[in-house]
Coordinates of C-alpha atoms and ligand atoms in Angstrom, one line a residue:
M276 CA 83.1 112.6 70.2
S277 CA 84.0 115.2 70.7
D278 CA 88.3 116.0 70.9
W279 CA 88.5 117.1 74.1
Y280 CA 91.1 114.5 75.2
K281 CA 93.8 116.0 72.7
T282 CA 94.7 118.9 74.7
M283 CA 95.3 116.5 78.0
A284 CA 97.3 114.6 79.5
F285 CA 96.7 111.8 82.1
Y286 CA 98.3 110.3 85.4
Q287 CA 98.7 106.8 86.2
I288 CA 97.9 105.4 89.2
W289 CA 98.3 101.8 90.1
I290 CA 96.8 101.6 93.9
R291 CA 98.4 98.9 96.0
S292 CA 101.9 101.2 96.0
F293 CA 100.4 104.7 95.2
A294 CA 100.1 106.3 99.0
D295 CA 98.5 103.7 101.7
G296 CA 95.9 106.2 103.7
N297 CA 94.3 103.7 106.3
G298 CA 98.1 102.2 107.7
D299 CA 97.8 99.2 106.8
G300 CA 100.2 99.3 104.1
I301 CA 98.5 99.2 101.0
G302 CA 97.5 101.9 98.9
D303 CA 94.2 102.9 98.2
L304 CA 91.4 105.4 97.3
Q305 CA 91.8 107.0 100.6
G306 CA 95.5 107.9 99.8
V307 CA 94.1 108.7 96.4
Y308 CA 91.9 111.6 97.8
E309 CA 94.8 112.9 99.7
K310 CA 97.4 113.1 96.8
L311 CA 95.0 114.6 94.3
P312 CA 95.9 117.7 95.1
Y313 CA 99.4 116.7 94.3
I314 CA 98.3 115.0 90.6
K315 CA 96.3 118.7 90.0
E316 CA 99.7 120.3 91.0
L317 CA 102.2 118.4 88.7
G318 CA 99.7 119.5 85.8
V319 CA 97.8 116.5 84.3
D320 CA 94.3 117.3 83.4
G321 CA 92.9 113.0 84.3
I322 CA 93.7 110.4 86.3
W323 CA 93.6 106.5 84.5
F324 CA 92.9 104.5 87.0
S325 CA 94.3 100.9 86.9
P326 CA 92.1 98.2 88.1
I327 CA 90.8 99.0 91.7
Y328 CA 87.9 95.9 91.6
P329 CA 87.7 93.2 93.8
S330 CA 90.1 90.5 92.1
P331 CA 92.1 87.4 94.2
N332 CA 95.1 89.6 93.1
A333 CA 96.9 86.7 90.6
D334 CA 97.5 89.4 88.4
F335 CA 96.7 92.3 90.5
G336 CA 93.6 93.5 89.5
Y337 CA 93.6 92.4 86.4
D338 CA 91.7 89.6 86.9
I339 CA 88.3 90.9 88.3
S340 CA 86.1 89.3 90.7
D341 CA 83.4 91.6 90.9
Y342 CA 83.2 94.1 88.0
K343 CA 81.2 96.5 89.9
N344 CA 82.6 97.3 93.0
I345 CA 85.7 98.7 94.9
H346 CA 88.5 95.7 96.1
P347 CA 88.1 96.1 99.8
D348 CA 91.6 96.6 100.1
Y349 CA 91.0 100.1 97.9
G350 CA 88.0 100.8 99.7
T351 CA 84.3 101.5 98.9
L352 CA 82.2 102.9 96.4
E353 CA 81.7 105.5 98.6
E354 CA 85.3 106.8 98.6
F355 CA 85.3 106.0 95.1
Q356 CA 82.4 108.6 94.6
K357 CA 84.1 111.3 96.8
V358 CA 87.5 110.8 95.0
L359 CA 85.5 111.0 92.0
E360 CA 83.8 114.3 93.3
K361 CA 86.9 115.8 94.4
A362 CA 88.9 115.2 90.5
H363 CA 85.7 116.3 88.9
E364 CA 86.2 119.9 91.2
L365 CA 90.1 119.8 90.9
G366 CA 89.8 119.7 87.0
L367 CA 90.2 116.2 86.7
K368 CA 89.1 113.5 84.3
V369 CA 88.7 109.8 85.4
I370 CA 88.7 107.5 83.7
M371 CA 89.0 103.5 84.3
D372 CA 90.1 100.2 83.3
L373 CA 88.5 97.8 81.5
V374 CA 89.6 94.5 81.7
V375 CA 87.0 92.3 79.3
N376 CA 89.1 89.7 77.4
H377 CA 89.5 87.2 81.1
T378 CA 87.7 88.0 84.3
S379 CA 88.9 86.2 87.7
D380 CA 88.7 82.1 88.0
E381 CA 87.0 83.4 91.5
H382 CA 84.2 85.3 89.3
P383 CA 80.7 84.7 90.1
W384 CA 80.4 83.7 85.6
F385 CA 82.9 81.6 85.9
L386 CA 82.2 79.9 89.1
E387 CA 78.3 79.1 87.1
S388 CA 80.5 78.6 84.1
R389 CA 82.2 75.6 85.6
K390 CA 79.7 73.4 86.6
G391 CA 77.9 72.5 83.9
K392 CA 76.9 72.5 80.5
D393 CA 72.9 73.4 80.9
N394 CA 74.1 76.0 83.1
P395 CA 72.9 79.6 81.9
Y396 CA 76.5 81.1 81.9
S397 CA 78.2 77.6 80.4
D398 CA 78.7 80.2 77.5
Y399 CA 80.0 82.4 78.9
Y400 CA 83.7 81.3 79.0
I401 CA 85.8 79.4 76.0
W402 CA 85.7 75.5 77.2
R403 CA 86.4 72.5 74.6
D404 CA 86.8 69.0 75.3
E405 CA 90.6 69.1 73.3
P406 CA 93.1 71.7 73.6
N407 CA 94.7 73.7 70.2
N408 CA 98.6 74.1 70.8
W409 CA 98.2 77.6 72.2
D410 CA 100.4 79.2 74.8
S411 CA 99.3 82.0 77.5
L412 CA 101.3 84.4 77.8
F413 CA 101.7 84.5 81.4
E414 CA 101.4 80.3 82.3
G415 CA 102.2 78.2 80.2
K416 CA 99.5 76.6 77.9
A417 CA 96.9 78.6 76.7
W418 CA 94.2 75.5 78.4
E419 CA 93.9 74.3 81.5
Y420 CA 91.7 71.2 82.5
D421 CA 89.0 72.1 85.1
P422 CA 87.9 68.9 86.5
V423 CA 84.3 70.2 87.9
R424 CA 83.1 70.4 84.0
G425 CA 85.3 68.0 82.6
Q426 CA 86.3 70.7 79.6
Y427 CA 89.4 73.1 79.4
Y428 CA 89.4 76.6 79.6
L429 CA 91.2 78.8 77.5
H430 CA 92.9 81.8 79.1
L431 CA 95.7 83.5 77.1
F432 CA 97.4 85.3 80.1
A433 CA 97.3 83.6 83.6
K434 CA 95.2 80.1 84.5
K435 CA 93.0 81.7 87.3
Q436 CA 92.2 84.9 83.6
P437 CA 89.8 82.7 81.9
D438 CA 89.0 84.6 78.8
L439 CA 85.5 85.6 77.6
N440 CA 83.6 84.3 75.6
M441 CA 82.3 87.4 73.7
D442 CA 80.7 85.7 70.9
N443 CA 77.8 85.2 73.0
P444 CA 75.6 88.3 73.2
A445 CA 75.0 88.0 76.8
V446 CA 78.8 88.3 77.7
R447 CA 78.7 91.7 75.3
K448 CA 75.4 92.8 77.0
E449 CA 76.8 92.4 80.6
V450 CA 80.5 94.1 79.2
E451 CA 77.7 97.2 78.0
E452 CA 76.0 97.4 81.4
I453 CA 79.5 96.9 83.2
M454 CA 80.4 100.5 81.4
R455 CA 77.3 102.1 82.1
F456 CA 77.8 101.4 86.3
W457 CA 80.8 103.6 85.7
L458 CA 80.0 106.0 83.7
D459 CA 76.3 106.5 85.5
L460 CA 78.5 106.8 88.8
G461 CA 80.1 109.5 86.7
V462 CA 83.8 108.5 85.1
D463 CA 84.8 109.9 81.9
G464 CA 85.6 107.3 80.0
F465 CA 88.2 103.4 79.8
R466 CA 91.2 102.5 78.8
E467 CA 90.9 99.3 77.9
D468 CA 92.6 96.4 78.4
V469 CA 94.1 94.0 75.7
I470 CA 91.2 95.0 73.1
N471 CA 92.4 93.6 70.2
F472 CA 92.9 90.3 71.8
I473 CA 88.6 89.8 72.5
S474 CA 87.7 88.0 69.0
K475 CA 89.2 84.9 68.4
K476 CA 89.3 83.3 65.0
E477 CA 86.4 80.3 64.5
G478 CA 87.7 77.7 65.7
L479 CA 90.0 78.4 67.8
P480 CA 93.2 76.5 64.9
N481 CA 96.7 76.3 66.6
G482 CA 99.6 78.7 66.0
V483 CA 103.1 78.4 64.8
P484 CA 104.1 76.0 67.2
F485 CA 108.0 77.4 66.7
L486 CA 106.9 81.0 68.3
P487 CA 107.0 80.6 72.5
A488 CA 104.1 82.7 74.5
V489 CA 102.5 84.2 71.8
N490 CA 102.2 81.2 68.9
G491 CA 98.9 81.7 69.0
M492 CA 98.2 85.4 68.2
I493 CA 97.7 85.5 64.8
H494 CA 94.6 83.6 65.7
Y495 CA 93.7 85.5 69.0
K496 CA 95.0 89.5 67.6
D497 CA 92.6 91.7 65.5
G498 CA 90.2 88.8 65.2
P499 CA 86.9 88.6 62.7
H500 CA 84.4 90.2 64.6
I501 CA 86.8 92.6 67.0
Y502 CA 85.8 95.5 64.6
E503 CA 81.9 94.9 65.4
Y504 CA 82.5 94.1 69.0
N505 CA 83.7 97.3 69.4
S506 CA 82.0 99.6 67.6
Q507 CA 79.0 98.2 69.8
F508 CA 80.1 99.2 73.6
R509 CA 81.5 102.6 71.6
K510 CA 77.9 103.3 71.1
V511 CA 77.8 103.5 74.9
C512 CA 80.4 105.2 75.5
M513 CA 79.0 108.1 72.4
E514 CA 75.8 108.5 75.1
Y515 CA 78.3 110.3 77.2
D516 CA 80.9 111.2 75.3
A517 CA 83.3 108.9 77.2
F518 CA 86.9 108.7 76.2
Q519 CA 88.4 105.7 74.7
V520 CA 92.0 104.1 74.7
G521 CA 92.7 101.0 73.9
E522 CA 95.4 98.7 74.8
G523 CA 96.9 97.2 71.8
P524 CA 100.1 94.4 72.5
M525 CA 101.6 94.1 69.6
T526 CA 99.4 96.3 67.4
T527 CA 100.2 97.5 63.5
L528 CA 100.0 101.1 62.3
P529 CA 97.4 99.7 59.3
S530 CA 95.3 97.6 62.0
A531 CA 95.9 100.9 65.0
L532 CA 94.7 103.1 62.4
K533 CA 91.2 100.4 61.5
Y534 CA 90.2 100.8 65.6
L535 CA 90.8 104.4 65.3
T536 CA 89.3 105.9 61.6
G537 CA 86.7 105.6 59.3
K538 CA 83.7 103.9 59.3
N539 CA 85.3 101.2 62.0
K540 CA 86.1 103.5 64.6
C541 CA 85.8 102.3 67.9
L542 CA 88.5 103.7 69.7
D543 CA 89.8 107.5 70.2
M544 CA 93.3 106.4 70.8
M545 CA 95.5 103.5 71.1
F546 CA 98.9 102.1 73.3
S547 CA 100.8 101.1 70.9
F548 CA 104.0 98.7 71.7
D549 CA 107.1 99.5 69.1
H550 CA 109.0 101.8 70.9
M551 CA 109.1 100.0 73.8
M552 CA 110.9 97.0 71.8
A553 CA 114.1 99.2 70.9
D554 CA 115.8 96.9 73.6
C555 CA 115.7 93.9 75.7
F556 CA 111.6 94.0 76.1
Y557 CA 111.2 90.1 76.8
T558 CA 114.7 89.9 77.9
E559 CA 113.6 86.9 78.8
Y560 CA 114.1 85.1 75.1
M561 CA 116.6 87.4 74.1
H562 CA 119.3 90.4 75.7
R563 CA 119.6 93.2 73.6
P564 CA 120.9 96.4 74.3
F565 CA 118.9 99.5 73.8
S566 CA 119.1 100.9 70.1
L567 CA 117.9 104.5 69.1
V568 CA 117.4 104.2 66.0
K569 CA 115.0 101.4 66.8
F570 CA 113.1 103.4 68.8
K571 CA 112.8 106.8 66.7
K572 CA 111.9 104.3 64.0
A573 CA 109.0 103.6 66.0
I574 CA 108.0 106.6 67.5
S575 CA 108.4 108.3 63.9
K576 CA 106.0 105.7 62.3
W577 CA 103.1 106.0 64.6
Q578 CA 103.8 110.5 64.3
Y579 CA 103.6 110.3 60.2
G580 CA 101.3 107.2 60.4
L581 CA 98.6 108.6 62.5
Q582 CA 99.5 112.8 61.6
G583 CA 96.1 114.2 60.2
K584 CA 94.1 111.1 60.6
A585 CA 93.8 109.7 64.0
W586 CA 95.6 110.3 68.1
N587 CA 98.7 109.4 69.7
A588 CA 98.6 108.0 72.8
L589 CA 102.5 108.6 74.1
Y590 CA 104.1 106.8 77.4
L591 CA 107.4 105.5 78.2
E592 CA 105.9 103.8 81.4
N593 CA 103.2 101.9 83.2
H594 CA 102.9 99.3 85.5
D595 CA 103.5 96.5 82.6
H596 CA 106.9 97.6 82.1
P597 CA 110.4 98.6 83.8
R598 CA 111.8 102.0 84.4
I599 CA 112.7 104.4 81.6
I600 CA 115.6 105.6 83.3
S601 CA 116.9 102.0 84.0
R602 CA 115.9 101.3 80.4
Y603 CA 116.8 104.2 77.8
G604 CA 118.1 106.4 80.2
S605 CA 121.0 106.0 82.6
E606 CA 120.7 105.2 86.2
I607 CA 124.5 107.3 86.7
F608 CA 123.4 110.7 84.8
W609 CA 119.9 109.5 86.3
K610 CA 118.7 113.3 86.6
Q611 CA 119.4 114.3 82.9
S612 CA 118.7 111.3 81.9
G613 CA 115.6 111.5 83.5
T614 CA 114.6 115.1 82.3
M615 CA 115.5 114.4 78.6
L616 CA 113.4 111.6 78.3
A617 CA 110.6 113.7 79.9
A618 CA 111.4 115.9 76.9
C619 CA 111.8 113.2 74.9
Y620 CA 107.9 112.1 75.0
L621 CA 106.2 115.2 75.5
F622 CA 106.5 116.8 72.9
L623 CA 105.2 114.5 70.4
Q624 CA 101.4 114.8 68.8
G625 CA 99.2 113.1 71.3
T626 CA 98.1 112.5 74.4
P627 CA 100.9 111.6 77.1
F628 CA 100.2 109.5 80.1
I629 CA 102.3 109.4 83.6
Y630 CA 102.8 106.9 85.1
Q631 CA 103.0 106.8 89.0
G632 CA 106.9 107.7 90.5
Q633 CA 107.8 108.3 86.7
E634 CA 107.7 112.1 87.3
I635 CA 110.1 111.6 90.0
G636 CA 112.8 109.4 87.7
M637 CA 112.1 106.2 89.9
T638 CA 114.1 103.4 89.1
N639 CA 114.4 99.7 88.9
I640 CA 114.1 97.5 91.7
R641 CA 116.6 95.1 92.2
L642 CA 115.8 91.8 94.6
G643 CA 118.6 89.4 95.1
R644 CA 116.4 86.6 94.9
I645 CA 113.3 85.2 92.5
E646 CA 111.3 84.6 95.2
H647 CA 111.1 87.8 96.1
Y648 CA 109.3 88.6 93.4
E649 CA 105.5 89.3 93.0
D650 CA 104.8 89.4 89.5
I651 CA 103.3 86.0 88.2
S652 CA 105.5 86.9 84.3
S653 CA 108.4 87.8 86.1
K654 CA 107.9 84.4 87.8
T655 CA 106.7 82.1 84.7
N656 CA 109.9 83.9 82.8
Y657 CA 112.5 83.2 85.6
H658 CA 111.3 79.7 85.4
T659 CA 111.5 78.6 82.4
Y660 CA 113.5 80.4 80.1
H661 CA 117.3 80.2 79.6
L662 CA 117.2 77.2 82.3
K663 CA 121.0 76.8 81.7
E664 CA 122.6 80.0 82.8
S665 CA 123.7 80.5 86.0
T666 CA 121.2 81.9 88.7
A667 CA 123.0 85.1 88.6
K668 CA 122.1 85.5 84.9
R669 CA 119.2 85.1 85.5
L670 CA 117.7 87.1 88.1
H671 CA 119.6 89.8 86.4
R672 CA 116.9 89.5 83.5
I673 CA 114.4 90.0 85.8
H674 CA 116.3 93.0 87.1
L675 CA 116.2 94.2 83.4
S676 CA 112.3 93.2 82.5
S677 CA 110.8 92.8 85.6
R678 CA 106.9 94.4 85.8
D679 CA 107.4 94.7 89.4
S680 CA 110.4 97.2 88.7
A681 CA 107.3 99.8 88.0
R682 CA 105.3 97.9 91.1
T683 CA 107.4 99.5 94.1
P684 CA 105.7 101.7 96.3
M685 CA 105.4 105.4 95.4
Q686 CA 108.7 107.1 96.8
W687 CA 106.8 110.7 99.1
D688 CA 109.7 111.4 100.8
D689 CA 112.9 110.5 103.2
S690 CA 111.0 109.0 106.3
P691 CA 110.8 105.7 106.5
H692 CA 108.9 103.1 103.5
A693 CA 109.3 106.1 101.6
G694 CA 105.7 108.0 103.1
F695 CA 104.7 105.3 101.3
T696 CA 102.7 104.1 104.5
V697 CA 103.1 104.6 108.5
P698 CA 106.1 103.8 110.2
E699 CA 104.4 100.8 112.0
A700 CA 103.3 99.2 108.7
K701 CA 105.0 96.8 106.4
P702 CA 104.5 97.8 103.5
W703 CA 103.1 95.1 100.9
F704 CA 106.2 95.3 98.2
Y705 CA 109.7 96.6 99.0
V706 CA 110.4 100.1 98.5
N707 CA 113.4 101.2 96.3
R708 CA 116.2 101.9 98.7
N709 CA 117.2 105.2 96.8
Y710 CA 113.8 106.5 98.2
K711 CA 116.2 109.1 100.5
K712 CA 117.7 110.4 97.5
I713 CA 115.0 109.9 94.8
N714 CA 111.4 111.2 96.5
V715 CA 108.6 114.0 95.8
K716 CA 109.2 116.0 99.0
A717 CA 113.2 117.0 98.2
Q718 CA 112.1 117.1 94.6
E719 CA 109.1 119.4 95.2
Q720 CA 112.0 121.8 97.1
D721 CA 114.5 121.6 94.2
Q722 CA 113.9 124.2 91.5
D723 CA 115.9 122.0 88.5
S724 CA 114.6 118.5 89.9
I725 CA 113.3 116.0 87.2
L726 CA 109.5 116.6 88.9
N727 CA 109.6 120.7 88.4
F728 CA 111.4 119.6 84.6
Y729 CA 108.1 117.6 84.1
K730 CA 105.4 120.6 85.4
T731 CA 107.4 123.3 82.7
C732 CA 107.3 120.1 80.1
L733 CA 103.5 119.9 80.3
R734 CA 102.5 123.6 81.0
M735 CA 105.0 124.3 77.6
R736 CA 102.8 121.4 76.1
K737 CA 99.1 122.8 77.4
T738 CA 99.2 126.4 76.3
S739 CA 101.0 125.8 73.1
K740 CA 99.4 125.3 70.3
T741 CA 101.9 124.1 68.1
L742 CA 102.9 122.0 70.9
L743 CA 99.7 120.6 71.0
F744 CA 98.5 120.3 67.1
G745 CA 101.4 120.9 65.0
S746 CA 102.7 118.6 62.6
Y747 CA 106.0 116.1 63.3
R748 CA 109.3 116.0 61.0
E749 CA 112.2 113.6 62.8
Y750 CA 115.7 114.7 61.6
F751 CA 118.5 113.2 61.0
P752 CA 116.8 109.3 61.8
K753 CA 120.0 107.4 61.7
N754 CA 121.9 109.2 64.0
R755 CA 122.7 106.6 67.3
E756 CA 122.9 109.3 69.7
Q757 CA 120.3 111.8 69.1
F758 CA 116.6 112.0 68.6
I759 CA 116.4 114.9 66.8
Y760 CA 112.8 116.6 65.9
E761 CA 110.2 119.4 64.5
R762 CA 106.7 120.5 65.8
Q763 CA 105.8 123.1 63.2
L764 CA 102.3 125.1 62.3
E765 CA 102.0 127.7 60.5
D766 CA 105.3 129.8 60.8
K767 CA 105.5 128.9 64.1
H768 CA 108.9 125.9 64.8
Y769 CA 109.6 124.5 67.9
L770 CA 113.5 122.3 67.1
I771 CA 113.7 118.8 69.5
I772 CA 116.8 117.9 70.7
C773 CA 117.7 114.9 73.1
S774 CA 120.8 113.5 73.4
F775 CA 120.9 109.4 73.7
A776 CA 124.6 108.5 75.0
G777 CA 126.6 109.5 78.2
R778 CA 128.5 111.8 76.7
A779 CA 129.3 115.0 75.1
T780 CA 128.1 114.4 71.4
L781 CA 128.6 116.8 68.4
L782 CA 125.1 118.5 67.0
K783 CA 125.2 119.9 63.9
Y784 CA 121.3 121.5 63.2
P785 CA 119.4 120.4 60.4
P786 CA 119.9 122.6 57.1
V787 CA 116.2 123.9 57.6
F788 CA 117.5 125.3 61.0
E789 CA 121.0 126.0 59.9
G790 CA 121.5 130.0 60.2
R791 CA 118.4 130.4 62.2
K792 CA 117.9 132.6 65.4
A793 CA 115.7 131.0 68.3
T794 CA 115.1 130.7 71.6
L795 CA 115.7 128.4 74.2
V796 CA 112.8 127.5 75.8
L797 CA 113.7 124.5 78.1
S798 CA 117.3 122.9 78.3
N799 CA 118.7 120.9 81.5
Y800 CA 121.5 122.1 81.6
K801 CA 122.3 126.1 82.1
H802 CA 122.9 128.1 79.1
R803 CA 123.9 131.2 79.4
E804 CA 122.6 132.3 76.3
Q805 CA 119.0 132.0 75.2
V806 CA 118.9 133.9 72.8
Q807 CA 121.1 131.9 70.0
L808 CA 122.6 131.2 66.7
L809 CA 122.2 128.4 65.5
Q810 CA 125.3 127.7 63.4
G811 CA 128.6 126.1 63.2
E812 CA 129.3 123.1 65.7
S813 CA 127.7 122.9 68.9
F814 CA 128.0 119.9 71.5
L815 CA 125.7 118.4 73.8
K816 CA 126.3 117.4 77.1
P817 CA 125.3 113.6 78.8
Y818 CA 121.2 112.9 78.1
E819 CA 121.2 116.6 77.4
C820 CA 118.2 118.4 75.6
R821 CA 116.8 121.5 74.1
V822 CA 114.1 123.1 72.9
Y823 CA 113.9 125.7 70.5
R824 CA 111.7 128.4 69.3
L825 CA 111.0 130.0 66.1
R826 CA 109.9 131.4 63.7
F827 CA 110.1 131.6 59.7
Ligands
GLC1079 C1 97.6 94.1 80.1 C2 97.9 94.9 81.3 C3 99.0 93.7 82.4 C4 98.1 92.2 82.6 C5 97.4 91.8 80.7 C6 95.9 90.7 81.1 O1 98.7 94.2 79.8 O2 98.1 96.2 81.4 O3 99.1 93.9 83.4 O4 98.9 91.9 83.4 O5 96.8 92.9 79.9 O6 94.6 91.6 82.0
CA1080 CA1 95.4 101.1 103.2

């Protein structure tokens, strides 16, 4: 396909918490429709919709019971078409979440499949008389006994998410049809959920016994037919010039390169997870404070590794991770770290994704009881790990790690419920109490807001070939407080300097820049001189970032 996606930036919508248009406390398509101008104004070029299909919401949309319809909470297909048309009119592409590793256990295919071995849908799922030792990622063992069928079915995620049997050609045909359905409606591509998990090793052998939760992964990640199946789906997308970004949990660089290049090329980009593991990711097992060196190592690995070969999908947040300011930045230096984090990833090589609320610096929510959380993985983790610790300590782990922090209602203004819904309604989930300070309206009015900083960064990217296509080079990889990198195209250079420290730190310029004159084109602090000599000692303020432009 053509590579129109390379100059784009995407905005991710997790609809349930985005904007409520009809006043029932749940975000919906009407709400999205009304906010399209806001999204356009931000300066992105496309929208990724997390699942908006009918779903019992065991995993909030990632358990689909009908692939070709809209969840009644969110609207109708007609309303979706209206959103799509309007988005296109505004020049925004729209990509859908394609979740085909599993369905809901309430999907008609599963309801049929469990009826028995002679059912036409019998082999749509993975049934066994005896389970192997795999754990699921969300809810205990990966096998659940179904009394109707008298067999166990495989679920890599929650019990209500049975895995499809992708080895069955009929299932792959169904996937093709789902894709065609949405492409025919006019969507521009897909974000493909856990796409590296869809082919399982023959015979489903036992996994590594001592690894909790991920013990079976060696047998279902990048499985034997993974490129073949994905190439089949790729063909459909090629017919439409549609775009595909795959989610690749725990994917490695060599394996990602196989999806992205060469004869097996079956995806345009892949979301990798390495840079999400620079802190207490999976806090449930182990508390690790954020390590900038680890973060930089992960970023550089992918920047260098894909350079000239493939294209990065850049992100710091999505619906599966806590808020980045609370994680890698600082709530105390909220605005400084929120803006610095924006600069630190928006100028890398790749296509950036911005998750709803990230652009205004939304932060983690801390609920008082585990019962107040909605996310299935938070609940399971709380009740599975560290049971000997105090309730407070265990809850603290959830505060650090829960996916629910990304799923609180979007903070539009300082009116009741942050303007997410009408005052009379009860939002489906807790609004973060900081909404009076952190909201869209306040930031639209403030020149120096995080929101306006995002807009500036996106505009700069879009209008600079160097920032879009230039090569990447990192400096001082061992520095534990600063992330410094360069983007270069011919004689044009950008130097991006980011401090991750909550205090002033000494800045050393990379030797090749030393003594050169540079234009400071962006900073999250005020500087008197725009043209500066990069020489001698300089200090970076807490979470300061600077972007210099120069020629040599
Ligand atoms: C992906 C989704 C996540 C979901 C899981 C199972 O990781 O991003 O939200 O829970 O797949 O579908
Ligand atoms: Ca609604």
